[in-house]
Coordinates of C-alpha atoms and ligand atoms in Angstrom, one line a residue:
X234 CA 78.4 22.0 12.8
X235 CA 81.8 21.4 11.1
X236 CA 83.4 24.5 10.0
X237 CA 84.6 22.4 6.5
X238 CA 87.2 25.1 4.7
X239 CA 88.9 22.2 2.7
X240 CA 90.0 23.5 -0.8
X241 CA 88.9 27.0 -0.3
X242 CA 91.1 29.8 -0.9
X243 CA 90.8 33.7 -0.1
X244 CA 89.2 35.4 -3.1
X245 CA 90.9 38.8 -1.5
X246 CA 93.6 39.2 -2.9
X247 CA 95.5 41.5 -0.8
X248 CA 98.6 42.0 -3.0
X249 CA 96.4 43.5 -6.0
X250 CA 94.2 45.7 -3.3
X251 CA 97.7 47.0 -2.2
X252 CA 99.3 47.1 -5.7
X253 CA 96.4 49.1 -6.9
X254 CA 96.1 51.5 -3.8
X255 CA 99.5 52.5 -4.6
X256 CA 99.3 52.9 -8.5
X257 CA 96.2 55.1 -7.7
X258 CA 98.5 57.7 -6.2
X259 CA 99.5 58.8 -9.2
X260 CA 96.6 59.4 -11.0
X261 CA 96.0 62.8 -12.2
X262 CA 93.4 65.0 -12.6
X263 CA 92.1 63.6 -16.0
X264 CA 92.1 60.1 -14.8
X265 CA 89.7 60.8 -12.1
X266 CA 87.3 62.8 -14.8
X267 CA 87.6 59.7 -16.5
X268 CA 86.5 57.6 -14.0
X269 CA 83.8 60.0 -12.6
X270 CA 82.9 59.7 -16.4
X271 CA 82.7 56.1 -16.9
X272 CA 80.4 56.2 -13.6
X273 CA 78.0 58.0 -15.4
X274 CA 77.0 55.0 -17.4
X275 CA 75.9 53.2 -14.9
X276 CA 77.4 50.2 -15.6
X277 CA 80.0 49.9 -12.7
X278 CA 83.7 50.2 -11.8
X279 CA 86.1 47.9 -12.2
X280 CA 88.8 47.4 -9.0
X281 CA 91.7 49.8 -10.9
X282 CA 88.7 52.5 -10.9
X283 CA 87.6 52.3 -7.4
X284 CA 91.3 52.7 -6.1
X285 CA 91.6 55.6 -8.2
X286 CA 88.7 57.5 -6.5
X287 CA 89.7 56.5 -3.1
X288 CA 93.1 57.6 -3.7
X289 CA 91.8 61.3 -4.7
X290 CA 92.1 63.9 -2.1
X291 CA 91.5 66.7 -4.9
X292 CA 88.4 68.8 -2.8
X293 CA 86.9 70.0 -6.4
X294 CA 87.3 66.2 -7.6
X295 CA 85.5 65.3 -4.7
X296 CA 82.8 67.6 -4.9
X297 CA 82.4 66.6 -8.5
X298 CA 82.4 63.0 -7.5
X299 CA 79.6 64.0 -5.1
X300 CA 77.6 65.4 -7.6
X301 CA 78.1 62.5 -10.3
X302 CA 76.7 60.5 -7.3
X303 CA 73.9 62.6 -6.8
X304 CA 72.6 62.4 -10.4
X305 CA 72.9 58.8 -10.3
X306 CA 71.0 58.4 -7.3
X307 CA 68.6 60.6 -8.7
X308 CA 68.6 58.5 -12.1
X309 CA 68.5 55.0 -10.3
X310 CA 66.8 55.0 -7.2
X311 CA 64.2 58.7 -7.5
X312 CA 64.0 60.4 -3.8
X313 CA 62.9 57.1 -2.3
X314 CA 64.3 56.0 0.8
X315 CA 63.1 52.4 2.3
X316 CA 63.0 52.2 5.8
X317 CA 63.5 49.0 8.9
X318 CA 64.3 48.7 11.7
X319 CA 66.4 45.9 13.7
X320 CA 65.0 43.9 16.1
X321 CA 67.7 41.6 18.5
X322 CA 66.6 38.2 19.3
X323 CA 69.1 37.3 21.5
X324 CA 72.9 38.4 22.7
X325 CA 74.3 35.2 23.7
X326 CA 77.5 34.9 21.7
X327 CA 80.4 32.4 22.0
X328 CA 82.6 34.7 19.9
X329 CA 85.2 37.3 21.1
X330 CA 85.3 39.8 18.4
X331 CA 86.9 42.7 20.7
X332 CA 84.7 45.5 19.4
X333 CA 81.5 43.9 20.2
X334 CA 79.5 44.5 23.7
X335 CA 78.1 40.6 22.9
X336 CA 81.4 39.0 23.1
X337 CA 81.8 35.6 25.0
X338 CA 84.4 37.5 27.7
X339 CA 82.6 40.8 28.7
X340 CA 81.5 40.0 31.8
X341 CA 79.1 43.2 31.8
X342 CA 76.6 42.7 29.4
X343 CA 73.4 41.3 30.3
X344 CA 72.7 38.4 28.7
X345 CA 68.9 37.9 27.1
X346 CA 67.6 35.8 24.3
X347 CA 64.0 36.7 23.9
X348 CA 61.2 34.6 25.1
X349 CA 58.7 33.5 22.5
X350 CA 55.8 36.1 24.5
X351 CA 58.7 38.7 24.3
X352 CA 59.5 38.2 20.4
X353 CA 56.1 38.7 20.0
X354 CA 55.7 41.8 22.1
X355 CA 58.6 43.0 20.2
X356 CA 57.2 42.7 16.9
X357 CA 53.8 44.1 18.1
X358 CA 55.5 47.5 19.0
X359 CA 57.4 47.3 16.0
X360 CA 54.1 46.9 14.0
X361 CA 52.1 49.4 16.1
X362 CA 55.3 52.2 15.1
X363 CA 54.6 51.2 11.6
X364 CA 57.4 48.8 10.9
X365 CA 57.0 46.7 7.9
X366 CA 60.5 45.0 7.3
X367 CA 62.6 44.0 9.7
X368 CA 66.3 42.9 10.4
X369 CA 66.3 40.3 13.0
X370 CA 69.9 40.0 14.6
X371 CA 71.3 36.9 16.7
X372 CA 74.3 36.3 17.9
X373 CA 76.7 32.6 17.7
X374 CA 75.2 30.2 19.4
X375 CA 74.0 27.2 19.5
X376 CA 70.5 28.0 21.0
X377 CA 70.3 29.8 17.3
X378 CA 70.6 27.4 14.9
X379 CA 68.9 27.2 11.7
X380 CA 65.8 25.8 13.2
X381 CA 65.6 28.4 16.0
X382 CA 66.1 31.6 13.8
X383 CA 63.5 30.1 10.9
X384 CA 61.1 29.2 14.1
X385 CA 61.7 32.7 15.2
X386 CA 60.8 33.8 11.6
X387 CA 57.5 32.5 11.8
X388 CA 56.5 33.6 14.6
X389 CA 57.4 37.5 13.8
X390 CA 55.5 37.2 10.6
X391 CA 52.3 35.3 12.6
X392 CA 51.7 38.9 14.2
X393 CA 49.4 41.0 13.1
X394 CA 48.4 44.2 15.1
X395 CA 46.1 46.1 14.2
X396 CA 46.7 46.9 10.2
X397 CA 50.4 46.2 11.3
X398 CA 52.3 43.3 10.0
X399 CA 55.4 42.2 9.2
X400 CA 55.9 41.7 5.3
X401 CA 60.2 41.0 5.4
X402 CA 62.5 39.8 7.9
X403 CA 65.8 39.9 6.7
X404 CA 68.6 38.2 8.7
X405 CA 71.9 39.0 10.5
X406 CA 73.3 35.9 12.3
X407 CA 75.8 33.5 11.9
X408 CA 77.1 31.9 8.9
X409 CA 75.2 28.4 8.2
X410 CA 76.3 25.3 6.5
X411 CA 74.2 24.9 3.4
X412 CA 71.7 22.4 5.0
X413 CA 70.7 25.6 7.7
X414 CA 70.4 27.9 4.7
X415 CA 67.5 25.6 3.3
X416 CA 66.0 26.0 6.6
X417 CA 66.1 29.3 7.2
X418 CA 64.6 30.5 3.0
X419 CA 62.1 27.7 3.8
X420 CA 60.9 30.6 6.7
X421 CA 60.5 32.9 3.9
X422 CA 63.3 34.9 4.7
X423 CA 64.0 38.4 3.1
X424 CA 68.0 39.1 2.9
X425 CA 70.7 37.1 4.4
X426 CA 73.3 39.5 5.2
X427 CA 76.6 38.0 6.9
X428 CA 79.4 40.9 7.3
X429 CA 83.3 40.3 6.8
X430 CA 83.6 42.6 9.3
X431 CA 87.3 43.1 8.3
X432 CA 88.6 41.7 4.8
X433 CA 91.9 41.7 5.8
X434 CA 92.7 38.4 7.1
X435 CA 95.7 39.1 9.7
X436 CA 93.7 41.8 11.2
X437 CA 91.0 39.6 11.2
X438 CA 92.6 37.0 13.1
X439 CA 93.5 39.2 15.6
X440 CA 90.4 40.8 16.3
X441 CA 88.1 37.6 15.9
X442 CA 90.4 35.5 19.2
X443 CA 88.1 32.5 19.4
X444 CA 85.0 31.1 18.6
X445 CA 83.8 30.0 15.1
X446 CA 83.9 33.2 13.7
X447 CA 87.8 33.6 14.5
X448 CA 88.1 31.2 11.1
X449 CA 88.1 33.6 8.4
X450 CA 87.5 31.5 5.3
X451 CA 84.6 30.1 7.0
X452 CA 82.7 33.5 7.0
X453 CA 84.0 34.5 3.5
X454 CA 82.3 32.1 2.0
X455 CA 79.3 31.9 4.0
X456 CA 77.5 33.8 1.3
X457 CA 78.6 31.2 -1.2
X458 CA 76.9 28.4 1.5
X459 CA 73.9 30.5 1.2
X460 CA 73.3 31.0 -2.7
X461 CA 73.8 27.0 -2.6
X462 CA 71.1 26.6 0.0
X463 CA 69.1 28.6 -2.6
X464 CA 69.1 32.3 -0.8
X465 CA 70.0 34.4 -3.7
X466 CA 69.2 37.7 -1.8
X467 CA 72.7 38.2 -0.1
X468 CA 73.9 41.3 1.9
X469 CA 77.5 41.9 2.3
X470 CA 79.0 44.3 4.9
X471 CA 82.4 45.9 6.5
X472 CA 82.7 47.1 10.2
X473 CA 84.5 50.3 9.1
X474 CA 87.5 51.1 11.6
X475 CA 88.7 47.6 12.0
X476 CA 91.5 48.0 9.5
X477 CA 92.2 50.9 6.4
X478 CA 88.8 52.1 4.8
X479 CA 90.6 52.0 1.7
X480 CA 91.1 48.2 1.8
X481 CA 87.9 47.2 2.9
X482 CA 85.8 49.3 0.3
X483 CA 88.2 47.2 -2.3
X484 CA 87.3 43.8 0.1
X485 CA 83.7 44.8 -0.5
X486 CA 84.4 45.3 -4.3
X487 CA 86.1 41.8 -4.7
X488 CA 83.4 40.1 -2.4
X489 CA 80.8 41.4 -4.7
X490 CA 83.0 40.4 -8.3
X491 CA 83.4 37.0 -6.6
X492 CA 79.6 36.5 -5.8
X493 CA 79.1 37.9 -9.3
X494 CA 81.0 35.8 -10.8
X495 CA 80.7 32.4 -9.2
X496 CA 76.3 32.7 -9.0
X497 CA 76.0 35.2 -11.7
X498 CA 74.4 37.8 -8.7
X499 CA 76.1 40.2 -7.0
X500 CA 75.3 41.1 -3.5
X501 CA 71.9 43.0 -2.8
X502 CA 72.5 45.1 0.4
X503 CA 76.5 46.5 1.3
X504 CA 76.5 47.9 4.6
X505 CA 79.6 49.6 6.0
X506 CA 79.1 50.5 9.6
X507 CA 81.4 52.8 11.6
X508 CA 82.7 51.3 14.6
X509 CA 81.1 52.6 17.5
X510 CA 81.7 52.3 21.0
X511 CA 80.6 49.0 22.5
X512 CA 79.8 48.2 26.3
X513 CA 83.2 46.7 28.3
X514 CA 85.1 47.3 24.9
X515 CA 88.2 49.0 25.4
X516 CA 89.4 48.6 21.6
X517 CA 85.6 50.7 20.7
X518 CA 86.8 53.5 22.4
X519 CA 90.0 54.3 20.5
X520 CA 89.9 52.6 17.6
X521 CA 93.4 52.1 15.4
X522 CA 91.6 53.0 12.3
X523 CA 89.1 55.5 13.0
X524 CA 86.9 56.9 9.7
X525 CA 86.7 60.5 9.4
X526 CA 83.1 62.0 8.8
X527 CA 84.7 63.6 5.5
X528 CA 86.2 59.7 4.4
X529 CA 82.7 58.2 5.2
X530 CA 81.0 60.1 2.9
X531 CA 83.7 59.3 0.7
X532 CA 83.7 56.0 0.8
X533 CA 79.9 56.2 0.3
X534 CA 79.6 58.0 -2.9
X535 CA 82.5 55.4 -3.9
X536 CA 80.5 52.7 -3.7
X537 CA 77.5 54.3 -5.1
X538 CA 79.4 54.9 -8.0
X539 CA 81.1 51.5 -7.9
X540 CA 78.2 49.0 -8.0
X541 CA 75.0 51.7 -8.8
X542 CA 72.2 48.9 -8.2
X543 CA 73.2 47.2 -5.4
X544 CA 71.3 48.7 -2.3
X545 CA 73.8 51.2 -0.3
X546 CA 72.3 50.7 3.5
X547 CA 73.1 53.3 6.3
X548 CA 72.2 52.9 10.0
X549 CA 71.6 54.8 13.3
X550 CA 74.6 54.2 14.5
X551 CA 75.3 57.7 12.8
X552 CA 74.2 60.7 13.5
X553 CA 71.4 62.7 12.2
X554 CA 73.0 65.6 10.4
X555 CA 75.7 62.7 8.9
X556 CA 72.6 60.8 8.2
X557 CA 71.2 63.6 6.2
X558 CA 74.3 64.2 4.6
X559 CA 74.9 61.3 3.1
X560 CA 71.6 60.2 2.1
X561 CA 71.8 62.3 -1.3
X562 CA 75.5 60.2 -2.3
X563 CA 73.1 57.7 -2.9
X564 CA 72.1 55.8 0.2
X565 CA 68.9 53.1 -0.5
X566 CA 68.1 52.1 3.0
X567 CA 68.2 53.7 6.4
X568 CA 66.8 52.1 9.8
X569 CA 64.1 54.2 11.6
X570 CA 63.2 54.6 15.6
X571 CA 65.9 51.5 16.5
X572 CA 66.4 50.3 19.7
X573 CA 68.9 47.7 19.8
X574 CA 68.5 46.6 23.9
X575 CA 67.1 43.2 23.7
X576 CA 63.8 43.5 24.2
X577 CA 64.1 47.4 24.4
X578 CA 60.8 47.8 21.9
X579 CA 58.2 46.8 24.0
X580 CA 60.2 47.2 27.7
X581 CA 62.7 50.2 28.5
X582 CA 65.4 49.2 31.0
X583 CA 68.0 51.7 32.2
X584 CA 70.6 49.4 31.6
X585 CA 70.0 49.2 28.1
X586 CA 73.3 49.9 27.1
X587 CA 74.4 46.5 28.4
X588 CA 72.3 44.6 26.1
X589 CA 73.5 46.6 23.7
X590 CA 75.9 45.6 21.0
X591 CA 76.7 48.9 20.9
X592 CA 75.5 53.0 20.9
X593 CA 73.0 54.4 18.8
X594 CA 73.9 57.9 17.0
X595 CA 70.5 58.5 16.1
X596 CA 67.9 58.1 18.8
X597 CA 64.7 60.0 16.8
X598 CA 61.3 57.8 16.7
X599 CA 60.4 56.4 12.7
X600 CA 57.8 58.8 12.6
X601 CA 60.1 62.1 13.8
X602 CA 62.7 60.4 10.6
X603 CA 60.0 60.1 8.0
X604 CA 58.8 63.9 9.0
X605 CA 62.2 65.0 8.4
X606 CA 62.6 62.7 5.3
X607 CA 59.3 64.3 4.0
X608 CA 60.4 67.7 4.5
X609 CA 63.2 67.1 2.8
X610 CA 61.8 65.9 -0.1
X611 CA 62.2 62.3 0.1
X612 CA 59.3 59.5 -0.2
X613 CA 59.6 57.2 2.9
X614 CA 58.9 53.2 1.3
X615 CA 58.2 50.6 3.3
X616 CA 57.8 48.4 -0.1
X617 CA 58.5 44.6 0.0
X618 CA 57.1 44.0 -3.0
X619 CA 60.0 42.2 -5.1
X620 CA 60.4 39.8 -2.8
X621 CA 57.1 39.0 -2.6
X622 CA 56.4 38.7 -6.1
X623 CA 59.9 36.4 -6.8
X624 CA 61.8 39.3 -8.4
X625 CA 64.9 38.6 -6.3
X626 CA 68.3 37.4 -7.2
X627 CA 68.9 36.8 -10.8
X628 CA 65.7 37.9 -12.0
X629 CA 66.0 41.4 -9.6
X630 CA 69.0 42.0 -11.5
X631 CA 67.3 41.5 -15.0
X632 CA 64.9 44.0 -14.1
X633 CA 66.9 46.8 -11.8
X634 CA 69.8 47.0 -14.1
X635 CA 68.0 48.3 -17.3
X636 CA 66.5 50.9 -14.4
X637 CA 62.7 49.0 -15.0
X638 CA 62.9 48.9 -11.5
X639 CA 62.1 52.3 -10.9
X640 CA 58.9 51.8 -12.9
X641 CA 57.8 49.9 -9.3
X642 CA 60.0 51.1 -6.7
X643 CA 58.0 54.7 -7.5
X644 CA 54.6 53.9 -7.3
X645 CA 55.3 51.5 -4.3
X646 CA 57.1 53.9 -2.3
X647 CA 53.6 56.3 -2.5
X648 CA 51.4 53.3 -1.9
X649 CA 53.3 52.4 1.2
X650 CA 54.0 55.9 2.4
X651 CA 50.2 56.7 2.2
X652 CA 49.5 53.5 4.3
X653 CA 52.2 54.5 6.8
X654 CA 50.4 58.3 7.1
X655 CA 47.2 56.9 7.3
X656 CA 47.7 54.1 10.0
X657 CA 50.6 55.7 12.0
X658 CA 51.4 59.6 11.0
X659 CA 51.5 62.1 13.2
X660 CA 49.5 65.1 12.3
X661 CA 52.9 66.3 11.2
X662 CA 54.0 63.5 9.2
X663 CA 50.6 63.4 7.8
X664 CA 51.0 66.9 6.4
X665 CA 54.4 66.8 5.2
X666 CA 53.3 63.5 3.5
X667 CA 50.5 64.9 1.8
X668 CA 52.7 67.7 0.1
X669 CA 54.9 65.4 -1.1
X670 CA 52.6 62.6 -2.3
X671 CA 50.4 65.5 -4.3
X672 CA 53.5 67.1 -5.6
X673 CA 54.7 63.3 -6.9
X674 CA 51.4 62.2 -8.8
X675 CA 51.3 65.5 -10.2
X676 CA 54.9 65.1 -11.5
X677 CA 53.8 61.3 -12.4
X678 CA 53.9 60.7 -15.9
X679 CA 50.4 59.8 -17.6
X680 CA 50.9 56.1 -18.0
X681 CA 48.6 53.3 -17.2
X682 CA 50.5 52.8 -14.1
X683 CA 49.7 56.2 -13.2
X684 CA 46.0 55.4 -13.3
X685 CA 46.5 51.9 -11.6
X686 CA 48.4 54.4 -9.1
X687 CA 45.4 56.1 -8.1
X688 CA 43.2 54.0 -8.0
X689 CA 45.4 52.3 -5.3
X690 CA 45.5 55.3 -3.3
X691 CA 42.0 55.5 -3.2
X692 CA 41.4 51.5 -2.2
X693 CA 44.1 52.7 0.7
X694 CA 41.7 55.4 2.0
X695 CA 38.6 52.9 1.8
X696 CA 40.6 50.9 4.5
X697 CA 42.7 47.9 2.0
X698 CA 46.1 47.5 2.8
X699 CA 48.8 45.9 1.0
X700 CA 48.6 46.9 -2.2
X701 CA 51.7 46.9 -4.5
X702 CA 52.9 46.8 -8.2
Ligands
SF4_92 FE1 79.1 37.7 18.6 FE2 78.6 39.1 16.4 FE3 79.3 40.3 18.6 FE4 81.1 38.9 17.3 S1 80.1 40.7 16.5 S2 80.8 38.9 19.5 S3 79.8 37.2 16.5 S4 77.5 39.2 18.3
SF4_93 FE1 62.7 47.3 -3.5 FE2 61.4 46.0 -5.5 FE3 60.0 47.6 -3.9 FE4 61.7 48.6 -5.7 S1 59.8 47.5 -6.1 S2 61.6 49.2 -3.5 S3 63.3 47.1 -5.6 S4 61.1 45.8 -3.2

């Protein structure tokens, strides 16, 4: 594949992020309210905005900031929280990014791409935990080309177990050329997500030695490549530590404007890793630009506040009682029991950590998360129902910005809960679950969906799955 970058130019603008960064120093007291404010509508933040909240280190303004984000939360997304997991296909790489245990020179990580019996002992434990969307994660390399990750695809979606299958696979590999993109969404993909990594080209360069990805413009519009191959269900991330948090949250802002603006969609997923440390990675273990737990959750709550429907995912790479933490700034999506050995699903091998990309923070199983999510009040969703139905993209954004998504995401996250208790809970999950799904229908609104609501509960006990709105 020809990495063709003629004519394009850097939609970061680095000059404005810095520009801005600095005004934001000065802001005062009132122009924070303001912003904090503004948030409140629900409508967004515009760059001058965002660099103002990163650039307040006023503790009350902060806690206020938290608590604007918890009422939008509350507002947008209920106390749902939708669950995956990650499933590695393969760690062949012929990239070098310095913080990754897959890179092309670290001669001690054990090299596996699965086998098509494997993939599909994979997705079986996967399915027999309970697992109903999945990220599938490759590395760069030839062996996965469009073809192979669309054939792989298939294949997970072909297993059923039991009442177990898999209902959306989204994506993390490579940037494609638009021809690959057709491919791959003829598979029926779920989200393509494709992360900068860093937005800061120099540091980029550096960090990114050889391979294809080393070419930054190439990955920066790799997104663009997709929407033109007809994936409109993007998911933009930054590997937080690899340069100043404070630029990349204003890289993810312009990558969003940009897709916005060019397609009309904004990303659906932003993901912002911390950096964690990596098998043979020397750079992992002291990283120049290390995040702070207290700037994390700050940088969360900022981009709750700075693009309010666009889902806010969070990973196991953190650990639990950050996890818990920063669920309430507004979080969408969290993983759930992950192993991310190749192959580590189905076959545990002591050496896992060297077919690792990296280490986990989190090691509890999905059932000991969606206890504790229970207990805590929040409905566990494994809904898929959107992209199933077409409501992605353009049209998702019609409906999730005037907040009728929540008329679905609700009533779906019970449906799919109660199918999770009643197929896979443990007696403690089951219990937890019941309190909370009783409390919920009696909070439910009388509505015809409320009835429609029921009455798919009920077909759930009688032993049919799949139901939705
Ligand atoms: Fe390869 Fe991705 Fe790791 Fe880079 S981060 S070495 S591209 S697997
Ligand atoms: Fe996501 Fe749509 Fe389900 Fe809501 S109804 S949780 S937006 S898939």
């Amino acid at each position: 594949m020809k990495l063709d970058t003629t004519g394009l130019k850097s939609f970061i603008d680095n000059e404005k992020i810095e520009r801005l960064l600095e005004e934001a120093k000065n802001a005062d007291t009132q122009e924070v309210r303001k912003v904090l404010d503004k948030a409140l509508l629900k409508k967004g933040l515009n760059f001058k905005d965002v660099a103002i909240l990163i650039q307040n280190n006023n503790q009350d303004l902060i806690e206020d900031m938290y608590k604007t984000c918890h009422r939008i939360k509350q507002e947008i997304y209920g106390n749902r929280i939708v669950l995956f997991a990650p499933l590695y296909v393969g760690n062949e790489c012929i990239n070098d990014c310095v913080y990754c245990g897959f890179r092309i020179s670290n001669t001690e990580c054990h090299r596996k791409t699965l086998t098509h019996e494997e993939l599909i002992n994979e997705t079986k434990a996967l399915e027999n935990a309970g697992h109903k969307r999945l990220i599938m994660v490759y590395g760069e390399h030839s062996k996965y080309d469009a073809d192979y990750i669309a054939e792989t695809v298939k294949t997970v979606y072909g297993v059923k177990e039991k009442n177990g299958e898999i209902r959306r696979a989204n994506i993390n590999a490579a940037p494609l050329d638009v021809e690959g993109y057709k491919i791959v969404k003829a598979a029926g993909i779920g989200t393509y997500q494709i992360f900068q990594d860093t937005y800061h080209q120099e540091t980029y360069e550096k960090l990114h030695p050889r391979g294809p990805k080393s070419n930054f413009l190439w990955r920066l519009f790799g997104l663009d490549r997709a929407m033109e191959g007809g994936i409109d269900d993007l998911g933009i991330g930054a590997l937080m530590g690899l340069y100043d948090w404070k630029f990349e949250v204003m890289g993810l802002m312009m990558h969003a404007r940009h897709l916005e603006e060019t397609f009309g969609v904004g990303p659906h997923t932003i993901s912002f890793p911390r950096i964690e440390e990596a098998c043979g990675s020397e750079f992992t273990k002291h990283p120049i630009n290390e995040v702070s737990d207290d700037d994390f959750k700050k940088l969360v709550a900022i981009l709750r506040l700075a693009v309010p429907y666009t889902g806010l995912i969070l990973t196991a790479r953190e650990d639990v009682e950050l996890r818990n933490e920063v669920l309430d700034l507004g979080v969408s999506q969290i993983d759930g029991g992950s192993s991310i050995g190749i192959g580590e699903y189905s076959q545990h091998d002591e050496d896992e950590y060297k077919k690792s990309q990296f280490i986990l923070g989190d090691h509890r199983s999905l059932d000991e998360v969606i206890c504790e999510l229970a207990k805590h009040g929040y409905i566990p969703s494994f809904c898929t129902a959107c992209y199933r139905l077409g409501r992605t993209g353009e049209h998702f954004m019609e409906l999730s910005k005037p907040g009728h998504i929540k008329t679905f995401c609700q009533p779906n996250a019970l449906i799919t809960f109660s199918e999770y208790l009643l197929d896979y809970g443990s007696e403690e999950s089951k219990k937890a679950g019941a309190d909370l799904i009783a409390r919920e229908i009696l909070n439910f609104p009388e509505s015809e969906i409320k009835t429609e609501l029921l009455k798919k509960i009920a077909e759930l006990n009688a032993g049919v799955r799949d139901l939705y709105f």
